[in-house]
PDB file of C-alpha atoms in Angstrom:
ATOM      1  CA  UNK E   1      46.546 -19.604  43.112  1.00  0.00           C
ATOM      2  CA  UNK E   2      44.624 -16.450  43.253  1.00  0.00           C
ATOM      3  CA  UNK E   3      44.876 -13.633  39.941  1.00  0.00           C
ATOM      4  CA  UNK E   4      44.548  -9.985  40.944  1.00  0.00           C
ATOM      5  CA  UNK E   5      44.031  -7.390  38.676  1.00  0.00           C
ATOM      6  CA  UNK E   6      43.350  -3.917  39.014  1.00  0.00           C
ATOM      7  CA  UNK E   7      40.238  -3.042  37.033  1.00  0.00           C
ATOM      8  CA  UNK E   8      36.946  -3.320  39.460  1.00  0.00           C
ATOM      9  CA  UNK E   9      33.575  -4.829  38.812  1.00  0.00           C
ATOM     10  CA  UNK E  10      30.340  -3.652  40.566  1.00  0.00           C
ATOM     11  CA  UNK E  11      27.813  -6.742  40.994  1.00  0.00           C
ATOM     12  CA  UNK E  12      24.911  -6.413  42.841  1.00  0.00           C
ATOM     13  CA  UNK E  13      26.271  -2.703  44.404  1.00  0.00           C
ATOM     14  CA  UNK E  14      29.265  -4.518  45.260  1.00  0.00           C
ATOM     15  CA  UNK E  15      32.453  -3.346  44.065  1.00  0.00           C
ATOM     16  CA  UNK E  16      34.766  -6.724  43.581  1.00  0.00           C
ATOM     17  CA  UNK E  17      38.280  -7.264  41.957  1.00  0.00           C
ATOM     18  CA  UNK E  18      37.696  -9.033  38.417  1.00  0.00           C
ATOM     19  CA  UNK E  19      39.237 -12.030  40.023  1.00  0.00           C
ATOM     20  CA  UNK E  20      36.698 -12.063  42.912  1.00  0.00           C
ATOM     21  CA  UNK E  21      34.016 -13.156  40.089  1.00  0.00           C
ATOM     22  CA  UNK E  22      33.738 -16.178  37.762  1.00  0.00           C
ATOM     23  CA  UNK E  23      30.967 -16.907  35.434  1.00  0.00           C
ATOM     24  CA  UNK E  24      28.898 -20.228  35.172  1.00  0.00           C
ATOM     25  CA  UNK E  25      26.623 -20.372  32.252  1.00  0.00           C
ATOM     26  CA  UNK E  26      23.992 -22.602  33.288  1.00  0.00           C
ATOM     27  CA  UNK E  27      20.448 -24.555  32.367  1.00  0.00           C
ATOM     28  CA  UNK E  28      17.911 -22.151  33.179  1.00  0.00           C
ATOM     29  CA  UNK E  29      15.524 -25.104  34.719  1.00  0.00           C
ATOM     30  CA  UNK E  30      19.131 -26.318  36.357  1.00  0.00           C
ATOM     31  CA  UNK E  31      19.176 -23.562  37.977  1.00  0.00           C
ATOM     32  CA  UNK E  32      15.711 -23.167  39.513  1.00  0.00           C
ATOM     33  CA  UNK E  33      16.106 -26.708  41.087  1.00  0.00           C
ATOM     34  CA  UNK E  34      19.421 -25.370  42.604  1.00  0.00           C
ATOM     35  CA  UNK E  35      17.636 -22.751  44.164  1.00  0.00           C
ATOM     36  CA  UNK E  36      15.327 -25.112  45.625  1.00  0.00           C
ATOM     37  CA  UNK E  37      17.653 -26.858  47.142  1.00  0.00           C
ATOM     38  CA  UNK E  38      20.207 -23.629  48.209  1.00  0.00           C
ATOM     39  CA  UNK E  39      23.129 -25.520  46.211  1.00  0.00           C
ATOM     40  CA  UNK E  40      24.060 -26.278  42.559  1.00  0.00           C
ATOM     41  CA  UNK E  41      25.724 -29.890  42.008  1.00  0.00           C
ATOM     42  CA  UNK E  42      27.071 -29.180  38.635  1.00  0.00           C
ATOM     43  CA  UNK E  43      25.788 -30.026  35.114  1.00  0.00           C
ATOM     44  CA  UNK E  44      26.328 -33.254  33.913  1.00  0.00           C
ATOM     45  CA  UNK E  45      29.698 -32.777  32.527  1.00  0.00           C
ATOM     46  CA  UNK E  46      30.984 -31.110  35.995  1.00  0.00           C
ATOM     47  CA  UNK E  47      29.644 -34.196  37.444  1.00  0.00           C
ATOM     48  CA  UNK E  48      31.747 -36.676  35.305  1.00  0.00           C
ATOM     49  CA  UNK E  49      34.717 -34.125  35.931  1.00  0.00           C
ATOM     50  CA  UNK E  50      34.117 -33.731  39.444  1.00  0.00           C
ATOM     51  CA  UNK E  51      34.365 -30.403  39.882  1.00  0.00           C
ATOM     52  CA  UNK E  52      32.029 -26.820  38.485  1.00  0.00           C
ATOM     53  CA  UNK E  53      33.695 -25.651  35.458  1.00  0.00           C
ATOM     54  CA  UNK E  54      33.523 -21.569  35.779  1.00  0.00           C
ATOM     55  CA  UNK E  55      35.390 -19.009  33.637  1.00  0.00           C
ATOM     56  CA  UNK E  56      36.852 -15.785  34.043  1.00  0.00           C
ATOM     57  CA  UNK E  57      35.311 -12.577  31.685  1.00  0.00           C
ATOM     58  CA  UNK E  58      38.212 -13.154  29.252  1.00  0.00           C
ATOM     59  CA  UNK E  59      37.297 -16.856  28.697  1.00  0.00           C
ATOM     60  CA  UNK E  60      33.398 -16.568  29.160  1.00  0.00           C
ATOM     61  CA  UNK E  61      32.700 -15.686  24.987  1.00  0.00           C
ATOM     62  CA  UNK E  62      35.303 -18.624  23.911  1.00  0.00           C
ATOM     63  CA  UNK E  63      33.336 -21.013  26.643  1.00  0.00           C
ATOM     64  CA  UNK E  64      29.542 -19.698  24.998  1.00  0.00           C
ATOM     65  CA  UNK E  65      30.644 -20.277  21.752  1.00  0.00           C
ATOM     66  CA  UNK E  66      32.072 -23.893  22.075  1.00  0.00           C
ATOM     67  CA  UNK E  67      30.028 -25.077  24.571  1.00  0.00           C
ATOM     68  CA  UNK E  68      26.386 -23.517  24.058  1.00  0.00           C
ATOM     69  CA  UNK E  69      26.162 -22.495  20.642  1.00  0.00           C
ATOM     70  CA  UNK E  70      22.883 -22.691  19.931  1.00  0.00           C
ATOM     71  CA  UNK E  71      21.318 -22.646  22.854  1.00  0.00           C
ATOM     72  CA  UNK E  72      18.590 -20.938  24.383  1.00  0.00           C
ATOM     73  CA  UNK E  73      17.180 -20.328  27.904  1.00  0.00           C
ATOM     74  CA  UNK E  74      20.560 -19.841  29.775  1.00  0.00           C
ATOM     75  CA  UNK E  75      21.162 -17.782  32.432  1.00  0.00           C
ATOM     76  CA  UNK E  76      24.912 -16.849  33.311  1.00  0.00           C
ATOM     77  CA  UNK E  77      25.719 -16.811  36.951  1.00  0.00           C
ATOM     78  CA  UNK E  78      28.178 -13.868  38.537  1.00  0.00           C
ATOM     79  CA  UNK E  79      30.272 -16.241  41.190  1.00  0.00           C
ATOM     80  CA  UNK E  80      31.767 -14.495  44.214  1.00  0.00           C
ATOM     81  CA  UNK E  81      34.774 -16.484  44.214  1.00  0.00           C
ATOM     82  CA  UNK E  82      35.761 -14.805  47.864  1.00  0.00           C
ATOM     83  CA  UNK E  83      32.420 -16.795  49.202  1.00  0.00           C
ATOM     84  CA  UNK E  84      34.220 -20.058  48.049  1.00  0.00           C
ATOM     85  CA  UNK E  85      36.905 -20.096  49.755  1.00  0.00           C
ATOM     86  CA  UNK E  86      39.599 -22.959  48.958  1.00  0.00           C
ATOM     87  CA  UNK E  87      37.296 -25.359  47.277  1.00  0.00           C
ATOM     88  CA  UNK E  88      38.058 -22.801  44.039  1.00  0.00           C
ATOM     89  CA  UNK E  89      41.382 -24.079  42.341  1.00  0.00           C
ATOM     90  CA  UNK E  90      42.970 -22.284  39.399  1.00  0.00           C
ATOM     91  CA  UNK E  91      44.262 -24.898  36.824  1.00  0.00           C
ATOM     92  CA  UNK E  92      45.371 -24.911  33.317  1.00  0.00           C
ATOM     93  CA  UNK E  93      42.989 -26.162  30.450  1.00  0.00           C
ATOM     94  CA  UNK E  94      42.852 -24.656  26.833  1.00  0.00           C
ATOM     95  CA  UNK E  95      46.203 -23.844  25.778  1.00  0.00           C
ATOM     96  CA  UNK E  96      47.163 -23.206  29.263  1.00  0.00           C
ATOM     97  CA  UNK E  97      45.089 -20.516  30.429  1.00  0.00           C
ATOM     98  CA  UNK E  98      44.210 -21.317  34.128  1.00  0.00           C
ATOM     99  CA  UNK E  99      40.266 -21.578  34.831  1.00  0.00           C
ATOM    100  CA  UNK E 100      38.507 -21.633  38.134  1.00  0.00           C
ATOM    101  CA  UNK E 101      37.392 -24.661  39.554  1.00  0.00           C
ATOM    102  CA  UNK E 102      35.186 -25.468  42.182  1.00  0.00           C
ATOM    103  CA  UNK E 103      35.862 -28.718  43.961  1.00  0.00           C
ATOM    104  CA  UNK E 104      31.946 -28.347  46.298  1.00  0.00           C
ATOM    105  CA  UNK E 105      28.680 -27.918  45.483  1.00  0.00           C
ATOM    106  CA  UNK E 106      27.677 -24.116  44.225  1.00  0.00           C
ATOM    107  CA  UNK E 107      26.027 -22.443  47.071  1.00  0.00           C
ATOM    108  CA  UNK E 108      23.321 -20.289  45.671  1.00  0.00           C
ATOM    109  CA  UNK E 109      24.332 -17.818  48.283  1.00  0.00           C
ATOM    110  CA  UNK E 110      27.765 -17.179  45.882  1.00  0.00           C
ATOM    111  CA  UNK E 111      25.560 -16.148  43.330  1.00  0.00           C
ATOM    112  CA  UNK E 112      25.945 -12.519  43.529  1.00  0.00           C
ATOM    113  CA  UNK E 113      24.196 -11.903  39.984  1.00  0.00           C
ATOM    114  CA  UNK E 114      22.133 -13.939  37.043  1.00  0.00           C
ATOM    115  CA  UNK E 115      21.283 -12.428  33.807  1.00  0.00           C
ATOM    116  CA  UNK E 116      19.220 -14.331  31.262  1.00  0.00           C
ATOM    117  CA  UNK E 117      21.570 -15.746  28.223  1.00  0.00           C
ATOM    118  CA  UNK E 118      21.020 -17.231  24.681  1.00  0.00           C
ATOM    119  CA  UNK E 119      23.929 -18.350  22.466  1.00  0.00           C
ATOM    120  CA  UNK E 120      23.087 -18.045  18.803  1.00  0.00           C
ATOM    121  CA  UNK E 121      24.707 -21.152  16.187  1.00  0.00           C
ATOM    122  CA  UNK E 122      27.388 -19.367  15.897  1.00  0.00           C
ATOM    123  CA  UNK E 123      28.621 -18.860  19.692  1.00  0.00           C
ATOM    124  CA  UNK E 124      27.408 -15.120  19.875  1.00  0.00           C
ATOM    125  CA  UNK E 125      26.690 -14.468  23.587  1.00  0.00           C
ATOM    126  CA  UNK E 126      23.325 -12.180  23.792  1.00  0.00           C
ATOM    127  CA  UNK E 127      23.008 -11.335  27.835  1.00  0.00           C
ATOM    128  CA  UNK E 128      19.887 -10.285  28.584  1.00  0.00           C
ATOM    129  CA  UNK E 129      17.438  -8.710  31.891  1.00  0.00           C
ATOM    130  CA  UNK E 130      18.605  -9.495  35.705  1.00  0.00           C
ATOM    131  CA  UNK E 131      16.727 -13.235  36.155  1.00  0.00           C
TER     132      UNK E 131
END
């Protein structure tokens, strides 16, 4: 199931329905090993769930704050979910709320932006520079 809305997003001079992107918050050192190898496998916990966890904007703060409070030297990836094609699946978790899924490794070629990202102890996002 694909969301539209119809407020745009420009990523990387790119203008993209909000739908078209999802956000990964990532392992900064994760992520330079995926680059390496031109594909992300998925942190640990997407690797016990068997699929990359990824949020949309209006999740991403309530995903920082209970999964990376208090850590530092993230980076949050921009997705282009229209890269993915139908390995993305949009199920319910949290109260219902449907969250993108990706059921295949993370080509680093659907990374249309990174910024830098620290979550302070209390689950404040503070996005930094490009990375």
């Amino acid at each position: 199931m694909r969301l539209r809305r119809v407020s745009d997003a420009t990523v990387a001079g790119r203008a993209l329905a909000v739908t078209d992107i999802a956000y990964k918050i990532v392992d900064a050192a994760e992520w330079r090993a995926a680059v390496a190898e031109g594909r992300y496998d998925g942190a640990p916990v997407d690797l016990a769930d068997g699929y990359i966890h990824m949020s949309t904007q209006d999740q991403l703060a309530e995903t920082a704050r209970r999964h990376f409070a208090g850590r530092q030297e993230l980076l949050l990836l921009y997705v282009d979910l229209t890269r993915l094609g139908d390995d993305v699946v949009w199920e319910p978790s949290r109260g219902g709320a449907l969250f993108p899924h990706l059921y295949a490794p993370l080509p680093v070629s659907a990374v249309a932006a990174t910024r830098t990202l620290n979550v302070t102890d209390e689950g404040e996002m503070q996005v930094g520079d490009p990375a």
